[in-house]
CSV table of C-alpha atoms and ligand atoms in Angstrom, one decimal:
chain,number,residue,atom,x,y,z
Y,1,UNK,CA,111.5,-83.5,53.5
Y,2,UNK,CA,112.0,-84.3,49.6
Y,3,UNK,CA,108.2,-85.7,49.7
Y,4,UNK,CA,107.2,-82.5,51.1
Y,5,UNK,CA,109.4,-79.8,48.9
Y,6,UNK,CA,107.9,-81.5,46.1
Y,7,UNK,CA,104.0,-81.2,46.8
Y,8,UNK,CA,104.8,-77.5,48.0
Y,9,UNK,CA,106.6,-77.3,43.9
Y,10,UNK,CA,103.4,-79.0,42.5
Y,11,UNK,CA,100.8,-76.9,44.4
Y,12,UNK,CA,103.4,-73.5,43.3
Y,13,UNK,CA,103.3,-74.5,39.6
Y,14,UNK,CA,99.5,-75.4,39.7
Y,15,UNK,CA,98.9,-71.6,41.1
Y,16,UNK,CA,101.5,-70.4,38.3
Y,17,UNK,CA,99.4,-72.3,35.3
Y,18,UNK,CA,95.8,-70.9,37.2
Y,19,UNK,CA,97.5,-67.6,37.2
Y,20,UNK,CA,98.7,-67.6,33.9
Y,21,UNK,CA,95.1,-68.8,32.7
Y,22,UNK,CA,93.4,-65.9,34.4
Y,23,UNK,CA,96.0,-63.4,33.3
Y,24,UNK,CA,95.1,-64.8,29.7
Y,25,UNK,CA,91.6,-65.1,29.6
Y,26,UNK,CA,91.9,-60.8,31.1
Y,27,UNK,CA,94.2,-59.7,28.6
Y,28,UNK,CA,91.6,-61.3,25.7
Y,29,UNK,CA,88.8,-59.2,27.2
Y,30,UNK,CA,90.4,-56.4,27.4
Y,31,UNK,CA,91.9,-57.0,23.8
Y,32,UNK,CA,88.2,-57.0,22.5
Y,33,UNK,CA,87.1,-53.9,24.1
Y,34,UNK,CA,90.6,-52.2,22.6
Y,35,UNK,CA,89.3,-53.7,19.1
Y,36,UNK,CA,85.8,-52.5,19.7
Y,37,UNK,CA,86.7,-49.1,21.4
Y,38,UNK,CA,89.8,-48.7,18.6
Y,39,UNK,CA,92.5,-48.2,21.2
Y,40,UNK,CA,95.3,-48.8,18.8
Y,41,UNK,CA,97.7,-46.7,16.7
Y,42,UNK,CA,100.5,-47.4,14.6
Y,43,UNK,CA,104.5,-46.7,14.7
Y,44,UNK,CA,106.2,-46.7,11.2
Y,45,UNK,CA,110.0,-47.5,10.9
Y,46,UNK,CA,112.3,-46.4,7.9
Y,47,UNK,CA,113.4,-49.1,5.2
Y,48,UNK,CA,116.5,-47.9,4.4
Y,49,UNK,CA,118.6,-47.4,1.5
Y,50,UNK,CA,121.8,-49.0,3.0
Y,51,UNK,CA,123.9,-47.5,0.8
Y,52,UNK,CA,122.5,-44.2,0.7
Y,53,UNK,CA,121.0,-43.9,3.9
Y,54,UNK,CA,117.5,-43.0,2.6
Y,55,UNK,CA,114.4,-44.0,3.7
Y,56,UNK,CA,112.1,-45.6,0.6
Y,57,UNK,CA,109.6,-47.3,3.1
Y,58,UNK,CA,108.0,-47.5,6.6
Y,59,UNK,CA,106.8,-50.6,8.0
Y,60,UNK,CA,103.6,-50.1,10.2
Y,61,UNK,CA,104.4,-51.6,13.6
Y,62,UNK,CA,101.0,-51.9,15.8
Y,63,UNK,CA,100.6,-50.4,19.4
Y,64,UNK,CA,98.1,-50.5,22.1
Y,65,UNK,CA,97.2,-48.0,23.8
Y,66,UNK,CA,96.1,-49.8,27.5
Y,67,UNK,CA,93.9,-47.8,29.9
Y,68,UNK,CA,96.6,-48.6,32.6
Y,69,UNK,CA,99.6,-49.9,31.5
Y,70,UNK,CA,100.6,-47.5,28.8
Y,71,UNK,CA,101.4,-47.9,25.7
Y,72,UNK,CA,102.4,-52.0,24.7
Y,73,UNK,CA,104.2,-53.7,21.8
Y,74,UNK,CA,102.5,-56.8,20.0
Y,75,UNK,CA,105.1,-58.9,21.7
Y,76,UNK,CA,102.6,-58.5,24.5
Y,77,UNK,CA,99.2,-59.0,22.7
Y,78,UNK,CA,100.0,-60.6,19.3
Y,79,UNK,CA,99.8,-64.1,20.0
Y,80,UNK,CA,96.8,-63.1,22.3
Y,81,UNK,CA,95.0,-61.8,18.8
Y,82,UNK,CA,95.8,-64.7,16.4
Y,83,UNK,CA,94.4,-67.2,19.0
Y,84,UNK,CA,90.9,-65.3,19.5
Y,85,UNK,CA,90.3,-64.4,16.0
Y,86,UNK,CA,90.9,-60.7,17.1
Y,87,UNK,CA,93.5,-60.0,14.8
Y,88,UNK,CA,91.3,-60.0,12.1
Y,89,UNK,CA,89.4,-57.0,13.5
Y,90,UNK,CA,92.4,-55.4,14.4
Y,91,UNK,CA,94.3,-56.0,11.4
Y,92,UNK,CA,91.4,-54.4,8.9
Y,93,UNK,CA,91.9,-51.5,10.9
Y,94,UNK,CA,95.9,-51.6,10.5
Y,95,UNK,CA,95.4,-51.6,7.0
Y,96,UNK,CA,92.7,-48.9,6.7
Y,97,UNK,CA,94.9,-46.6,9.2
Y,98,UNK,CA,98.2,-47.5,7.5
Y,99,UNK,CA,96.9,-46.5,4.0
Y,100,UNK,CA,95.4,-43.6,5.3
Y,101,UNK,CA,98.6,-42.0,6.7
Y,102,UNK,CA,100.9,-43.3,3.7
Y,103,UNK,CA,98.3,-40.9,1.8
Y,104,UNK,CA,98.8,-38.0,3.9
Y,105,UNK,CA,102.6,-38.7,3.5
Y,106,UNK,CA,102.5,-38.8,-0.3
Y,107,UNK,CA,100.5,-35.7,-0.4
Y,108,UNK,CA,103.1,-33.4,1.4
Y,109,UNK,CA,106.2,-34.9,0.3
Y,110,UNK,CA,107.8,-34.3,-3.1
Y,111,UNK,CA,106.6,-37.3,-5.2
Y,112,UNK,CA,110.3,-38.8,-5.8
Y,113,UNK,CA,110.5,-39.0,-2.2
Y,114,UNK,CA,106.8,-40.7,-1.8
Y,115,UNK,CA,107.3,-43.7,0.6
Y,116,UNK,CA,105.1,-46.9,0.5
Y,117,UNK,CA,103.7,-48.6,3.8
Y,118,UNK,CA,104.6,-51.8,4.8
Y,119,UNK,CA,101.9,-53.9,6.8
Y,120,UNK,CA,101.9,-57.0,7.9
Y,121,UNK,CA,99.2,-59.2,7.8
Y,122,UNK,CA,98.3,-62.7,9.6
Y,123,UNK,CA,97.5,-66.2,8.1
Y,124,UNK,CA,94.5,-65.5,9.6
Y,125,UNK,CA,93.5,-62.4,7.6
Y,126,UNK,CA,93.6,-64.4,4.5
Y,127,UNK,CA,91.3,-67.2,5.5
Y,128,UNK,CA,88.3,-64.5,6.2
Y,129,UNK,CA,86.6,-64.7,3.1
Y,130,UNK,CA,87.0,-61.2,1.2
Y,131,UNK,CA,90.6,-60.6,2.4
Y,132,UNK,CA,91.7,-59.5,-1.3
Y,133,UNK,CA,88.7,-57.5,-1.6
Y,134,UNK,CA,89.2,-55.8,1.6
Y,135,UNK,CA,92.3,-54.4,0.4
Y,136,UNK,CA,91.4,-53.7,-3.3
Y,137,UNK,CA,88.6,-51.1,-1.3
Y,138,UNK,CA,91.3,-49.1,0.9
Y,139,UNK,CA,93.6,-48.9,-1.6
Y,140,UNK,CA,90.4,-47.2,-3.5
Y,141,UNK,CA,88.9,-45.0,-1.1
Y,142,UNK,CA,92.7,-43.7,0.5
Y,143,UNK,CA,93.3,-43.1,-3.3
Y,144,UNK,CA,97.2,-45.0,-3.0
Y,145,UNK,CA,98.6,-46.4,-5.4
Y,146,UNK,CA,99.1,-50.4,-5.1
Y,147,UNK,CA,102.9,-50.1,-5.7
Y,148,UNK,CA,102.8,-47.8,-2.4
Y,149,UNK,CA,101.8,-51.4,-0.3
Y,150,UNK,CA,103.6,-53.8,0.9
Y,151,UNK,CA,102.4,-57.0,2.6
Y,152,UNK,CA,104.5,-58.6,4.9
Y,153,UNK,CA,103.4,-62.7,6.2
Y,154,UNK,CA,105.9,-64.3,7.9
Y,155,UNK,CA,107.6,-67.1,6.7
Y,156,UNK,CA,106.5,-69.7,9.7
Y,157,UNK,CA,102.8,-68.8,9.6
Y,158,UNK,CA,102.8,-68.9,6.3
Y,159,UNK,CA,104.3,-72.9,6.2
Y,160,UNK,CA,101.9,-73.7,8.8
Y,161,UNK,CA,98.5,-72.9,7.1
Y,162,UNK,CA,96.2,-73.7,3.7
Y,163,UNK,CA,99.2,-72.8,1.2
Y,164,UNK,CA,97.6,-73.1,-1.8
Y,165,UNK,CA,94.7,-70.5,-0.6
Y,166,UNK,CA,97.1,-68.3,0.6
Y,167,UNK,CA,99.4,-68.5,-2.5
Y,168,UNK,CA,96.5,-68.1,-5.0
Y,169,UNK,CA,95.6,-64.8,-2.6
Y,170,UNK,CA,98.9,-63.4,-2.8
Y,171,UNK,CA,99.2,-64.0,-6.5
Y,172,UNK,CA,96.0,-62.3,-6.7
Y,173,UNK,CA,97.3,-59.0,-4.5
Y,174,UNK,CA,100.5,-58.7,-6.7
Y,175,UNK,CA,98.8,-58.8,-9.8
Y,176,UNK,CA,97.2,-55.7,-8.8
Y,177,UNK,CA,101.1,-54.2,-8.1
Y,178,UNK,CA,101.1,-54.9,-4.3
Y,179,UNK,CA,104.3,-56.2,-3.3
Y,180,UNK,CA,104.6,-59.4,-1.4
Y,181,UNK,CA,107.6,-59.6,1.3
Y,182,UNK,CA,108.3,-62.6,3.3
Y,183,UNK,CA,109.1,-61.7,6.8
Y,184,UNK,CA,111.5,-63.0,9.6
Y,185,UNK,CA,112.6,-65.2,6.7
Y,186,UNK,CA,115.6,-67.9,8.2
Y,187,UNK,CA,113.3,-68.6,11.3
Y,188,UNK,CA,111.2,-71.1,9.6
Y,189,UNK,CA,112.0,-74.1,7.7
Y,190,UNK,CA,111.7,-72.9,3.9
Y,191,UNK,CA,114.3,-72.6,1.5
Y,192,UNK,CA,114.5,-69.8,-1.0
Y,193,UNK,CA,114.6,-72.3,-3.2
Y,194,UNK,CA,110.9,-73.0,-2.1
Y,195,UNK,CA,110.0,-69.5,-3.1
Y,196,UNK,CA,111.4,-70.0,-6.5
Y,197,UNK,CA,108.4,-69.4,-9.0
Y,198,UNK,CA,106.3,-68.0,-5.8
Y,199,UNK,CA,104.4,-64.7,-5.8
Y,200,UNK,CA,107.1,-62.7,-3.7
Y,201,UNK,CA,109.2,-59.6,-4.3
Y,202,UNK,CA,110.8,-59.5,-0.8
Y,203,UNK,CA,112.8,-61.4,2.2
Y,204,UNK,CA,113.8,-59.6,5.0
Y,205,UNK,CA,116.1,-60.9,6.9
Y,206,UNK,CA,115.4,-61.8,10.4
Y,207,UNK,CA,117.5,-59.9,13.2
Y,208,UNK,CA,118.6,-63.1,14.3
Y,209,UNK,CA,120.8,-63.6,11.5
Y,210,UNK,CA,122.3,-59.8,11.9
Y,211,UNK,CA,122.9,-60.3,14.9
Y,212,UNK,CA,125.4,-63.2,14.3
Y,213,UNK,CA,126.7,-61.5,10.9
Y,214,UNK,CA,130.3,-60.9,11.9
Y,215,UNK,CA,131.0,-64.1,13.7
Y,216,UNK,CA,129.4,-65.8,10.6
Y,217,UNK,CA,128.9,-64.2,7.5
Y,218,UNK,CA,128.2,-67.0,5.5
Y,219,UNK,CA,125.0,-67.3,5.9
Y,220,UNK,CA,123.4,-63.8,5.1
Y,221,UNK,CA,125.6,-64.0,2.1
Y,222,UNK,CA,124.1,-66.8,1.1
Y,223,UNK,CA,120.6,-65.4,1.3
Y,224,UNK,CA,121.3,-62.3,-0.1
Y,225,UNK,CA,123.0,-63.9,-3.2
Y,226,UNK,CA,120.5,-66.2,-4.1
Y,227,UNK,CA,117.8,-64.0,-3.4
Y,228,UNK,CA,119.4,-61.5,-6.0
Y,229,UNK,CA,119.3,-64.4,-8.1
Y,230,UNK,CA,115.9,-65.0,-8.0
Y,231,UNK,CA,114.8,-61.4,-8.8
Y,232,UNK,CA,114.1,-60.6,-5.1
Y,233,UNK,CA,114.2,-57.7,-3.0
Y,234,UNK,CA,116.4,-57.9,0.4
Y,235,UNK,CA,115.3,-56.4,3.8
Y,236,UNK,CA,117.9,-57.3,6.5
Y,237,UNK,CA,116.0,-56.5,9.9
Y,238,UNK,CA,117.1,-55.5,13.3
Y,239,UNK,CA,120.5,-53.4,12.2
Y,240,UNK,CA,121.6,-52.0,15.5
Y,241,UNK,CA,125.5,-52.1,14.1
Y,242,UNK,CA,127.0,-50.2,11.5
Y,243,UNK,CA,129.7,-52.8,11.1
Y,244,UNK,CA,126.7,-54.6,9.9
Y,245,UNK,CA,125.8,-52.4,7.7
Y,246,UNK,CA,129.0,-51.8,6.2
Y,247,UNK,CA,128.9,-55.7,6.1
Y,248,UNK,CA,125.5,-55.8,4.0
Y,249,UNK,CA,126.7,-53.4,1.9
Y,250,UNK,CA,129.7,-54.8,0.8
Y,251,UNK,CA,127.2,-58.3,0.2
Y,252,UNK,CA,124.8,-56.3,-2.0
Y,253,UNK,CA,122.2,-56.6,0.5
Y,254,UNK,CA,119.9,-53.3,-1.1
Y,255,UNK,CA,117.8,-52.2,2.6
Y,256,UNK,CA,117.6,-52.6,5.7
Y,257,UNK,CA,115.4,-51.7,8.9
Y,258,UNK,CA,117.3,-51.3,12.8
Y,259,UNK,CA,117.7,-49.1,15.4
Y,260,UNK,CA,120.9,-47.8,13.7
Y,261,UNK,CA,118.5,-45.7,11.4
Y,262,UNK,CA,115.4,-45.4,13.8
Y,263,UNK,CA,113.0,-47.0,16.1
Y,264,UNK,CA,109.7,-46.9,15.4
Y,265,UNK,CA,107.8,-43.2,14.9
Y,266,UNK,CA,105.1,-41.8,15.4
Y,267,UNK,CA,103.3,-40.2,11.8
Y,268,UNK,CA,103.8,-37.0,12.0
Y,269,UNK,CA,107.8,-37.8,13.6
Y,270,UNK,CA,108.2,-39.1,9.9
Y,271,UNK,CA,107.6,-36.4,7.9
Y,272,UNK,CA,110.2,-34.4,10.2
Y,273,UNK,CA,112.6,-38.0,9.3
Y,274,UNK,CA,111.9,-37.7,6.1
Y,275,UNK,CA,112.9,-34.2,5.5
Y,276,UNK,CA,116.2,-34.6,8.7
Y,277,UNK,CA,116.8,-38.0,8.2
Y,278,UNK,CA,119.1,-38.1,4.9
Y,279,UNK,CA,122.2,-36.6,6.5
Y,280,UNK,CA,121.5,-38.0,9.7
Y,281,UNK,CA,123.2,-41.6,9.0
F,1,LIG,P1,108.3,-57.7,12.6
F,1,LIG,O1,107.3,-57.5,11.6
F,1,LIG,O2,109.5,-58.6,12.3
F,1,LIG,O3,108.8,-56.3,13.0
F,1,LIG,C1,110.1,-56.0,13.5
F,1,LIG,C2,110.1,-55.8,15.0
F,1,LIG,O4,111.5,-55.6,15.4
F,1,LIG,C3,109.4,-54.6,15.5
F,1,LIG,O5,108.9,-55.0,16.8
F,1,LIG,C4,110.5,-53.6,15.6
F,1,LIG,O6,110.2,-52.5,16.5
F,1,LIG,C5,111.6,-54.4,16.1
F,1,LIG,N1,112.9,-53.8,15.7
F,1,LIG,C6,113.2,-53.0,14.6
F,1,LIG,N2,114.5,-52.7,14.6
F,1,LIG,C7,115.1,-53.3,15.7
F,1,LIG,C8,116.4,-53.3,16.2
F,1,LIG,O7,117.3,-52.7,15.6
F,1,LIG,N3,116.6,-54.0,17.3
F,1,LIG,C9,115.6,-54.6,18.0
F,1,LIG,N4,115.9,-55.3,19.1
F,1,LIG,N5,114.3,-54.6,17.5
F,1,LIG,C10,114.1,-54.0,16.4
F,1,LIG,P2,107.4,-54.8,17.3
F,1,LIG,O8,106.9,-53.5,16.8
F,1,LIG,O9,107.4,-55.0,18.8
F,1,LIG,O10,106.6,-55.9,16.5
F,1,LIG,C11,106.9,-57.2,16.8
F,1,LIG,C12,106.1,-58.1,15.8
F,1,LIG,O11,104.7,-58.0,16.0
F,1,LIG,C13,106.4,-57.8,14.4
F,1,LIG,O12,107.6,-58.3,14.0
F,1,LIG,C14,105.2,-58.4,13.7
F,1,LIG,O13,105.4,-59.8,13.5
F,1,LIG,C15,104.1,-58.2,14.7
F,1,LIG,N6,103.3,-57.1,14.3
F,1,LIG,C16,103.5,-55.8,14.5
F,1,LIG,N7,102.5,-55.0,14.0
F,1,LIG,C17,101.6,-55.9,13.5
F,1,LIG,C18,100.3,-55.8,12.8
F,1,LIG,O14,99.8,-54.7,12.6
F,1,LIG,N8,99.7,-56.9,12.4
F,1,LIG,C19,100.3,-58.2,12.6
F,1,LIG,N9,99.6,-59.3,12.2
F,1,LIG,N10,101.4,-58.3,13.3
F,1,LIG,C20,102.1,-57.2,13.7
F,2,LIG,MG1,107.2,-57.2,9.7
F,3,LIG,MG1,110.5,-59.4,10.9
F,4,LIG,MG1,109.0,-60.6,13.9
């Protein structure tokens, strides 16, 4: 019986892997045509003035708009992109589409309110040839102003690839007033103390650290503390508590991004934030 119960597991798990493989290899053809057919669009979510409860940012979270199953969240085509070079399409349009709207923004709101635009951007994007270029040109032809970007590369892709490419790259980009943030910082294995003398004006926070805030503090503290130390800018992400905002607050901790504030919006749902939102929180 054993003998048998495991040839019926084998033959289940070789159907699972076959099925898996086939859902795969669909999902990256239909992933092209969304690239070549631009079936994408972008949500922004307020970075937030903790202690005043102001927006100064939006990050720019991509979505896909599937023929059939709706709309879908990168956690559901992401890792799909990076592996077939598709992000790299994908992400020049992010960037194009992101700097277009943040334009729009700054021309109908009052000019101390102006948001900038956070994007975030794959290893990959940088090893294209012409990544810095590509940016210098949108920021040109959408007419916004460099300090109005942010790029976001997370922290584990970052480790993983051609650093001193990518570091050069980024030193380029802030020279021209970009600002550099290092996202879902804490989930990779780098120290601040590895982004001493590195061309970064931001860590944010990953929400896995929020989440465990109250049971131990110690650890955000830390982070926030030194990062203040170093001259850097704090996101903490994924604030669905206001105990855990009070908490940042009280650590110094200047912004931060959650559901507490907002999901993601659509653009023209953040000019109606933008001009509600203040009282709101
Ligand atoms: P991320 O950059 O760390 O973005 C934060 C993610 O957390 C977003 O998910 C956001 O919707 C979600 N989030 C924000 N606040 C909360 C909260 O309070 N609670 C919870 N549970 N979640 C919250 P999303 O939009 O699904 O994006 C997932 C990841 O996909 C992003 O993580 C980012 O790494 C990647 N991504 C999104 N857009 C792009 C893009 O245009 N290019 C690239 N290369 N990656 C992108
Ligand atoms: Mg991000
Ligand atoms: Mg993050
Ligand atoms: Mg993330």
């Amino acid at each position: 019986v054993a003998k048998g119960a495991g040839k019926n597991q084998w033959r289940r798990y070789q159907r699972h892997l076959h099925d898996e493989m086939v859902e795969r290899l669909e999902l990256r053809s239909a992933l092209g045509h969304a690239v070549s057919e631009g079936r994408f669009l972008l949500h922004y979510q307020p970075i937030v003035d903790l202690a005043g409860g102001v927006a100064v940012g939006f990050e720019a979270l991509v979505r896909w708009a599937h023929p059939n199953r709706g709309v879908i969240t990168p956690d559901q085509f992401i890792e799909v992109a990076e592996e077939s070079g598709l992000i790299v399409p994908m992400g020049r349009w992010v960037l194009e589409e992101a700097l277009r709207t943040v334009s729009e923004w700054r021309r109908v709101l009052p000019s101390g309110h102006a948001p900038y635009v956070s994007v975030n951007v794959s290893v990959r994007q940088f090893r294209e040839a012409g990544f810095v270029e590509q940016v210098r040109a949108a920021l040109q032809h959408t007419g916004v102003p460099p300090r109005a970007l942010m790029l976001e590369i997370t922290e584990t892709l970052l480790m993983k690839d051609d650093e001193q490419r990518i570091w050069a790259d980024l030193n380029t980009l802030r020279e021209m007033g970009i600002r550099i943030a290092i996202d879902d910082f804490g989930t990779g294995y780098s120290s601040l103390g590895y982004l001493r003398q590195r061309p970064i004006d931001v860590v944010k926070i990953d929400k896995t650290f929020i989440d465990d805030m109250v049971a131990s503090p110690q650890l955000v503290d830390g982070i926030v503390s030194l990062a203040r130390s170093l001259g850097l800018t704090v996101v903490a992400e994924g604030i669905e508590d206001p105990a855990h905002r009070d908490l940042l607050v009280r650590m110094g901790c200047p912004l931060g991004q959650g559901f507490l504030f907002s999901s993601p919006l659509g653009p023209t749902e953040v000019l109606a934030w933008m001009t509600g939102a203040a009282v709101a929180v």
